[in-house]
mmCIF file of C-alpha atoms in Angstrom:
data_model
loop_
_atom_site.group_PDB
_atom_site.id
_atom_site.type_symbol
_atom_site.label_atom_id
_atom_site.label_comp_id
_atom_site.label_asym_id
_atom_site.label_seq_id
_atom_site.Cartn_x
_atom_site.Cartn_y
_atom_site.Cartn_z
ATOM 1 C CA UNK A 1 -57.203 -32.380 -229.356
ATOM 2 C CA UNK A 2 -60.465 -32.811 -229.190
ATOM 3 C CA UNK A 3 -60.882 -34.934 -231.870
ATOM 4 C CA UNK A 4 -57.790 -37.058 -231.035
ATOM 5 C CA UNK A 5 -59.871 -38.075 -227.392
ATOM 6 C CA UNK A 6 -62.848 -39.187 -229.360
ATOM 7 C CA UNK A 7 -61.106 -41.109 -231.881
ATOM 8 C CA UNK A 8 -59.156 -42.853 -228.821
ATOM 9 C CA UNK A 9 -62.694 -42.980 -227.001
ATOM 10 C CA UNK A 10 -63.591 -45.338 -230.127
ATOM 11 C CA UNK A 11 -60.501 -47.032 -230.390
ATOM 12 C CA UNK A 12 -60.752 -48.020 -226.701
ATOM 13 C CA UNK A 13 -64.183 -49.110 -227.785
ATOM 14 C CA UNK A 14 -63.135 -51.570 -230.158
ATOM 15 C CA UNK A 15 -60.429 -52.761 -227.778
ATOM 16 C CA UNK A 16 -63.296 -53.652 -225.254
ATOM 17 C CA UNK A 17 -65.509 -55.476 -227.727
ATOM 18 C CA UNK A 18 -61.839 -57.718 -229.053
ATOM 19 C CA UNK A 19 -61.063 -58.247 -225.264
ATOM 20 C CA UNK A 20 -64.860 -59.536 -225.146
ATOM 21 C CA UNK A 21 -64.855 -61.278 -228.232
ATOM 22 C CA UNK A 22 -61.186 -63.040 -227.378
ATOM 23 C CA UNK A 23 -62.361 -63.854 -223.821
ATOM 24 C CA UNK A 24 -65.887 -65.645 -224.748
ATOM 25 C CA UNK A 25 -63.859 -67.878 -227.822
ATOM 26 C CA UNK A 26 -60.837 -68.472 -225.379
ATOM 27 C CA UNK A 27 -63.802 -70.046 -222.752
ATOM 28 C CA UNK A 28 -65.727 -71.746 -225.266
ATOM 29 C CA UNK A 29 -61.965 -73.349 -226.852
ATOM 30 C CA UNK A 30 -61.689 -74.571 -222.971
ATOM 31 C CA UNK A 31 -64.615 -75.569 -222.632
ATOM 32 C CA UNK A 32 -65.263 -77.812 -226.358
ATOM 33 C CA UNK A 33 -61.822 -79.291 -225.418
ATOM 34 C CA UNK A 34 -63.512 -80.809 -222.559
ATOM 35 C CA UNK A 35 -66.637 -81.711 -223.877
ATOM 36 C CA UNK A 36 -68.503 -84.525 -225.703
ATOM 37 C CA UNK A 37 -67.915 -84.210 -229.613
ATOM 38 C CA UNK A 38 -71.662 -83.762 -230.467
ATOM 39 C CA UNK A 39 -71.703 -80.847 -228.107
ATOM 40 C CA UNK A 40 -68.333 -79.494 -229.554
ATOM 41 C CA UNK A 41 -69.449 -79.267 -232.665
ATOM 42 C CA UNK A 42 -72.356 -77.195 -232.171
ATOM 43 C CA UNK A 43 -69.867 -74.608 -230.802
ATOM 44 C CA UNK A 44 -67.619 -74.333 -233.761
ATOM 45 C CA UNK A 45 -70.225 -71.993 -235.467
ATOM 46 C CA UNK A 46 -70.078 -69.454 -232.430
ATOM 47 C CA UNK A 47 -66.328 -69.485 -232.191
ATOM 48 C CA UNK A 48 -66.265 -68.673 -235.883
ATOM 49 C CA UNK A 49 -68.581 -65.858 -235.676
ATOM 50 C CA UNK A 50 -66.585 -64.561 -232.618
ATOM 51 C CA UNK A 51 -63.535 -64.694 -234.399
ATOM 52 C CA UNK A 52 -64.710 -62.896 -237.374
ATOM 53 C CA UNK A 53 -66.044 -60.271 -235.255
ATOM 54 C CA UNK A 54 -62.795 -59.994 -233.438
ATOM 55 C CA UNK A 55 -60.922 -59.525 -236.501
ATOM 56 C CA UNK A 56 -63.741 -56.768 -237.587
ATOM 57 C CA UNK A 57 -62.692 -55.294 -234.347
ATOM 58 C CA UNK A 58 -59.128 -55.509 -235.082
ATOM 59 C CA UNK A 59 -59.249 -53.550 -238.225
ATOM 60 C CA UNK A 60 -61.705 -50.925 -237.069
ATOM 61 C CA UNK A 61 -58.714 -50.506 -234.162
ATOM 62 C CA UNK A 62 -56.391 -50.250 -237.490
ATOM 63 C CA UNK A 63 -58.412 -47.825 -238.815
ATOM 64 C CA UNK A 64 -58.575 -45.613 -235.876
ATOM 65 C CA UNK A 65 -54.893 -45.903 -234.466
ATOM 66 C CA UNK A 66 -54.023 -44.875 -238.355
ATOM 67 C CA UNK A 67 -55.583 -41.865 -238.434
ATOM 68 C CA UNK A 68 -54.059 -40.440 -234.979
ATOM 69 C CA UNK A 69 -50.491 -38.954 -235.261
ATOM 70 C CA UNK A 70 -47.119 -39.202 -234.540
ATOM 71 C CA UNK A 71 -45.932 -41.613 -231.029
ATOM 72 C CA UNK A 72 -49.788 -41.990 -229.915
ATOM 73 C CA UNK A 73 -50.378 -44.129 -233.372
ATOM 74 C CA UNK A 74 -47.013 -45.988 -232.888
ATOM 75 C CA UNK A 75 -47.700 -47.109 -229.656
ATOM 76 C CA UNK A 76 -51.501 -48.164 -230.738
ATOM 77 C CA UNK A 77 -50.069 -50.355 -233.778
ATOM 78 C CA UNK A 78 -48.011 -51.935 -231.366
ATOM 79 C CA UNK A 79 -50.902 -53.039 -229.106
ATOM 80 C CA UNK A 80 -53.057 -53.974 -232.579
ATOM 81 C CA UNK A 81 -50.008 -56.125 -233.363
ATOM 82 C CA UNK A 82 -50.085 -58.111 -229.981
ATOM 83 C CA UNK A 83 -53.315 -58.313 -231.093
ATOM 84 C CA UNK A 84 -53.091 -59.937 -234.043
ATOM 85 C CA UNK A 85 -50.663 -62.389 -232.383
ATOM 86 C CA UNK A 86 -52.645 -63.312 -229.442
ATOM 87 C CA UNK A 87 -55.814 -64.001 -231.830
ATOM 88 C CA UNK A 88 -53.337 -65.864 -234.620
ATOM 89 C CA UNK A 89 -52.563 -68.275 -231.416
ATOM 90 C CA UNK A 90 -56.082 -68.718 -230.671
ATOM 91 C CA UNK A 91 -56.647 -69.088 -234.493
ATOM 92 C CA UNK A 92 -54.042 -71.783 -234.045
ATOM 93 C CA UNK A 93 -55.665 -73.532 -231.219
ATOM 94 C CA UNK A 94 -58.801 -73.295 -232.486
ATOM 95 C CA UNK A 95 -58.074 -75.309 -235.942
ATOM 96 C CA UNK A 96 -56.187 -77.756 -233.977
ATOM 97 C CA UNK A 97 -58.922 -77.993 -232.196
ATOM 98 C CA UNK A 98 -61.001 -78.369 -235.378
ATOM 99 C CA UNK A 99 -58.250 -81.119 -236.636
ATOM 100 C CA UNK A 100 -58.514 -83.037 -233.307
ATOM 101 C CA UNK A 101 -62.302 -83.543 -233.762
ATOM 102 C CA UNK A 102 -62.267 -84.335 -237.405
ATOM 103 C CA UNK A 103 -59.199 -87.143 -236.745
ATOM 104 C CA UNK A 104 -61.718 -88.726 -233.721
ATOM 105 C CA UNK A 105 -64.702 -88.119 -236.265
ATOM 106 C CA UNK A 106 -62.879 -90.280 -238.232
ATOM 107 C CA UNK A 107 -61.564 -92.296 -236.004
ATOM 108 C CA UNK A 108 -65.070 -92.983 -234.943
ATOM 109 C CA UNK A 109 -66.662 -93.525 -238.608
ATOM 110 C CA UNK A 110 -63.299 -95.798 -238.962
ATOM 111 C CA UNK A 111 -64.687 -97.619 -236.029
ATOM 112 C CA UNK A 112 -68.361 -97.452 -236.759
ATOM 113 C CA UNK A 113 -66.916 -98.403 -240.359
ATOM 114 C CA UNK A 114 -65.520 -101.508 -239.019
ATOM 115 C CA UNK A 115 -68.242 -102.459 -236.557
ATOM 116 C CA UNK A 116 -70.471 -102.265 -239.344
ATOM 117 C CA UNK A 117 -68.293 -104.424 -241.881
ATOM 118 C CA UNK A 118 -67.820 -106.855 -239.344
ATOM 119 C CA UNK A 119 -71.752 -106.915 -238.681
ATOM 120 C CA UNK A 120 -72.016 -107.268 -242.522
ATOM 121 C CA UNK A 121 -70.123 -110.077 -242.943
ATOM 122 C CA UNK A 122 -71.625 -111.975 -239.952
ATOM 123 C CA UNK A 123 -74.665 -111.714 -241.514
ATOM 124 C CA UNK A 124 -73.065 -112.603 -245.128
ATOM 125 C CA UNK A 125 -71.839 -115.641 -243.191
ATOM 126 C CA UNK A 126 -74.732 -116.227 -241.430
ATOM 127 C CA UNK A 127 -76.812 -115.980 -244.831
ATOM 128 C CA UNK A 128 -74.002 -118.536 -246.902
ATOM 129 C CA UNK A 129 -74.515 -121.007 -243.881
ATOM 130 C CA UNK A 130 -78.128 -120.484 -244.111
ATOM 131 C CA UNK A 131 -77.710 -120.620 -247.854
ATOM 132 C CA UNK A 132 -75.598 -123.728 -247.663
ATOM 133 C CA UNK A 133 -78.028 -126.086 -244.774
ATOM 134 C CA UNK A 134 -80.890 -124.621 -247.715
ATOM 135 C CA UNK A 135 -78.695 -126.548 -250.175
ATOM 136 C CA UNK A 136 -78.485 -129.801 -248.283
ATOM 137 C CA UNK A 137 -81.839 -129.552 -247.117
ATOM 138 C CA UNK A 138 -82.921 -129.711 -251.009
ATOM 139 C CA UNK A 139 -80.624 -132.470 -251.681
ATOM 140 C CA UNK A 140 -81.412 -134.652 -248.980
ATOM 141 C CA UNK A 141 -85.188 -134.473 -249.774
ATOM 142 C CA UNK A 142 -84.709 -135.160 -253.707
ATOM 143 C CA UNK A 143 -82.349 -138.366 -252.229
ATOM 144 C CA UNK A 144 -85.295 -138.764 -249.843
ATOM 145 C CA UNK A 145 -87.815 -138.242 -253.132
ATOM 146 C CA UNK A 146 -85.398 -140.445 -254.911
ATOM 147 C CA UNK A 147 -85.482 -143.282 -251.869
ATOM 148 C CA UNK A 148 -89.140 -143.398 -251.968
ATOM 149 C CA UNK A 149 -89.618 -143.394 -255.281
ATOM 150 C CA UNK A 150 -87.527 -146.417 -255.340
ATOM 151 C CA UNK A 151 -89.076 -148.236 -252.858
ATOM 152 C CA UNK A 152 -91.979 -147.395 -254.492
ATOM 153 C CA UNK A 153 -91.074 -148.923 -257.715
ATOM 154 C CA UNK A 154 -89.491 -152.091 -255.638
ATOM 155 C CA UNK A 155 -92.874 -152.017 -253.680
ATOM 156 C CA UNK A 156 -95.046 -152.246 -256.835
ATOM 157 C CA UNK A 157 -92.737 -154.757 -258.314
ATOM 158 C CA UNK A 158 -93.352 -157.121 -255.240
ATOM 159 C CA UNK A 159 -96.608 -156.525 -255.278
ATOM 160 C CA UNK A 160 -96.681 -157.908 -259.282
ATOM 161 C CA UNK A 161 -94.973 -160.933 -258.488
ATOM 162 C CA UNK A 162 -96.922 -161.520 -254.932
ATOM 163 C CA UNK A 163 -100.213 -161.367 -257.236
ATOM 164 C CA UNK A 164 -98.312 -163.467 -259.985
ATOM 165 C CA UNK A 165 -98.114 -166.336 -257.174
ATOM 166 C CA UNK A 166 -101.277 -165.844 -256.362
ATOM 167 C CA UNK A 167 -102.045 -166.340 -259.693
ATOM 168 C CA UNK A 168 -99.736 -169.613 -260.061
ATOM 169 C CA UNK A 169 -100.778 -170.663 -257.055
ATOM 170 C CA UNK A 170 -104.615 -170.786 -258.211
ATOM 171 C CA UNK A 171 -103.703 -172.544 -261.217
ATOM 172 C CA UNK A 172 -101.996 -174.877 -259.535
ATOM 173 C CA UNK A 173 -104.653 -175.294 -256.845
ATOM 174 C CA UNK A 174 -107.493 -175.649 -259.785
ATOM 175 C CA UNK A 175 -104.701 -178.002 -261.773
ATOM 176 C CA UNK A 176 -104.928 -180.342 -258.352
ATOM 177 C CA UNK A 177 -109.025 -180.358 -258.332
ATOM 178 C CA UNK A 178 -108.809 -181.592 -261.640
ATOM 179 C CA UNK A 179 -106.181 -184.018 -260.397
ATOM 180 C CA UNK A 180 -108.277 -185.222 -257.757
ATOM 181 C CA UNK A 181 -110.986 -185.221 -260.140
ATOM 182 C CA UNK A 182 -109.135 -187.295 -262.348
ATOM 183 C CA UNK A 183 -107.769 -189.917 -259.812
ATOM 184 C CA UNK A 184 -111.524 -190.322 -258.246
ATOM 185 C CA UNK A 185 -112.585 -190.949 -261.917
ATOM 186 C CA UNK A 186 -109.916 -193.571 -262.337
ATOM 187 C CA UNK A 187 -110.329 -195.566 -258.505
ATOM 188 C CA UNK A 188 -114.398 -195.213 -259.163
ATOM 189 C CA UNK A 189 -113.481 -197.268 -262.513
ATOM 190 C CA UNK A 190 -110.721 -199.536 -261.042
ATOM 191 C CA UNK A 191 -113.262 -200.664 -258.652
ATOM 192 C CA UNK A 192 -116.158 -200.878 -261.041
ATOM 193 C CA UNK A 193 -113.341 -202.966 -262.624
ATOM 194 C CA UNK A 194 -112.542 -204.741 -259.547
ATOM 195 C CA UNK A 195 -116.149 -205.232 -258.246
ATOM 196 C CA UNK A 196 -116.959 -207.003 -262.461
ATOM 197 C CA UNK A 197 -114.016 -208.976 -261.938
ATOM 198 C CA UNK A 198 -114.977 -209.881 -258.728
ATOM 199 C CA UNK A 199 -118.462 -210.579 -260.017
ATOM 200 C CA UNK A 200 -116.969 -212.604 -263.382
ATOM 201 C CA UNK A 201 -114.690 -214.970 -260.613
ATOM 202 C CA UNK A 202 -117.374 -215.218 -258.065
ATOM 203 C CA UNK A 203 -120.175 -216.606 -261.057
ATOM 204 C CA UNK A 204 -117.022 -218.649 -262.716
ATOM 205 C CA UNK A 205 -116.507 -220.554 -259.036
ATOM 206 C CA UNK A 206 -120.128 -220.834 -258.442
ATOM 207 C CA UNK A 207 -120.530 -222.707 -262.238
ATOM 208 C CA UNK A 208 -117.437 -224.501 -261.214
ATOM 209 C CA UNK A 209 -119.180 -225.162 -257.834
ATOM 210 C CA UNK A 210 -122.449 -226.321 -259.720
ATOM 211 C CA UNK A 211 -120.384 -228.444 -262.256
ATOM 212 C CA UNK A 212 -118.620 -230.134 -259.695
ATOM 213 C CA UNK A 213 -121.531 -230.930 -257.652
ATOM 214 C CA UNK A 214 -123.556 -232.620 -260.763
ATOM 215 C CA UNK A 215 -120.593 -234.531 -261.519
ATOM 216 C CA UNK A 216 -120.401 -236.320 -258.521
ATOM 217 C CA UNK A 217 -124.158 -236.373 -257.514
#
C-alpha cells in the first residue's frame, strides 16, 4: 500500500509539471497570436520545448498509472487520455498557429517580392530611358560633328574661291595699270604726233606766208 501512495505521489508529480507545462504553452499560444511576427517567432522554439516536455510528462504518467492495479490504473488512463486530447488540441492550435505565420511570411516576401520587382523595373526603365536620351545624345552630336564638319568644308571652299577673286581681281587690277600704261603711251605719241603735225602746218603756212609776201613785194 505503501508503495501504491508513492507511485501516485509521482504520478501526481508528473501531473503538476504537464498542468505547468500545458499552462505556460497555452499563454505563450495567446500571447504569439497577438503579437508582432518577429516576436512570434522567437517563441516557437519555447513552445516546442514545452510541448516535448509535456509529452515526456505524459508518458512518465503512462508509465506510472501502468504499473498500479486494478480500478486505480483505469481511472488514471482515463485522465492520461484527456490528456493526450487536451495537448493534441493545443498541438492543433499551435501548428495552425505555425501555418498562419508562414502564409503572412509569405504573404509578406510575396509583397516584399513585388515591391522589389516593381523597384527593379523602375530602375530597368529608368536605366533604358537613360540608355535611350544616351543614344540620342550620341547621335545628335555626330549630326552636330557631321554639321560642322560640313560647314567646315563649305567654309574652306569659300574661302578658296574668296582668295581666287582676290587673285582675279589683282590680275585684273595689274591688267588695267598696264592698260593705263598703254593708253598714256599711245596719247603721249598722238600728241607728239599732233604737236609735229602742228609744227609741219605751222612752218608750211609760214613758207606760204613768206612766199606770198615776196611775190607781191
Amino acid at each position: 500500500m505503501h508503495s501504491q501512495i508513492s507511485l501516485s505521489e509521482m504520478f501526481r508529480s508528473y501531473e503538476q509539471d504537464y498542468k505547468a507545462h500545458m499552462e505556460s504553452v497555452m499563454y505563450d499560444l495567446l500571447k504569439m497570436s497577438k503579437d508582432r511576427r518577429d516576436e512570434t517567432e522567437k517563441s516557437f522554439s519555447k513552445v516546442q520545448d514545452e510541448l516535448q516536455q509535456t509529452e515526456q510528462c505524459i508518458k512518465q504518467m503512462e508509465l506510472e498509472a501502468s504499473t498500479l492495479p486494478g480500478n486505480y490504473k483505469k481511472e488514471l488512463m482515463e485522465t492520461i487520455k484527456q490528456y493526450k486530447r487536451d495537448m493534441a488540441k493545443v498541438e492543433k492550435d499551435f501548428k495552425q498557429l505555425q501555418l498562419d505565420q508562414q502564409e503572412d511570411s509569405s504573404r509578406d516576401k510575396l509583397f516584399n517580392d513585388r515591391q522589389i520587382n516593381q523597384a527593379l523595373l523602375k530602375q530597368e526603365d529608368r536605366l533604358i530611358r537613360q540608355t535611350l536620351e544616351l543614344e540620342a545624345a550620341k547621335r545628335t552630336a555626330y549630326l552636330t560633328e557631321q554639321q560642322a564638319n560640313q560647314i567646315a568644308i563649305n567654309l574652306h571652299s569659300q574661302s578658296m574661291t574668296l582668295d581666287n577673286s582676290i587673285r582675279k581681281t589683282q590680275y585684273i587690277r595689274e591688267d588695267l595699270g598696264e592698260s593705263n600704261n598703254l593708253v598714256k603711251i599711245m596719247k603721249n605719241r598722238i600728241l607728239k604726233k599732233k604737236l609735229i603735225m602742228y609744227g609741219v602746218f605751222g612752218f608750211l603756212g609760214l613758207c606760204l606766208t613768206i612766199a606770198i609776201m615776196s611775190w607781191f613785194f
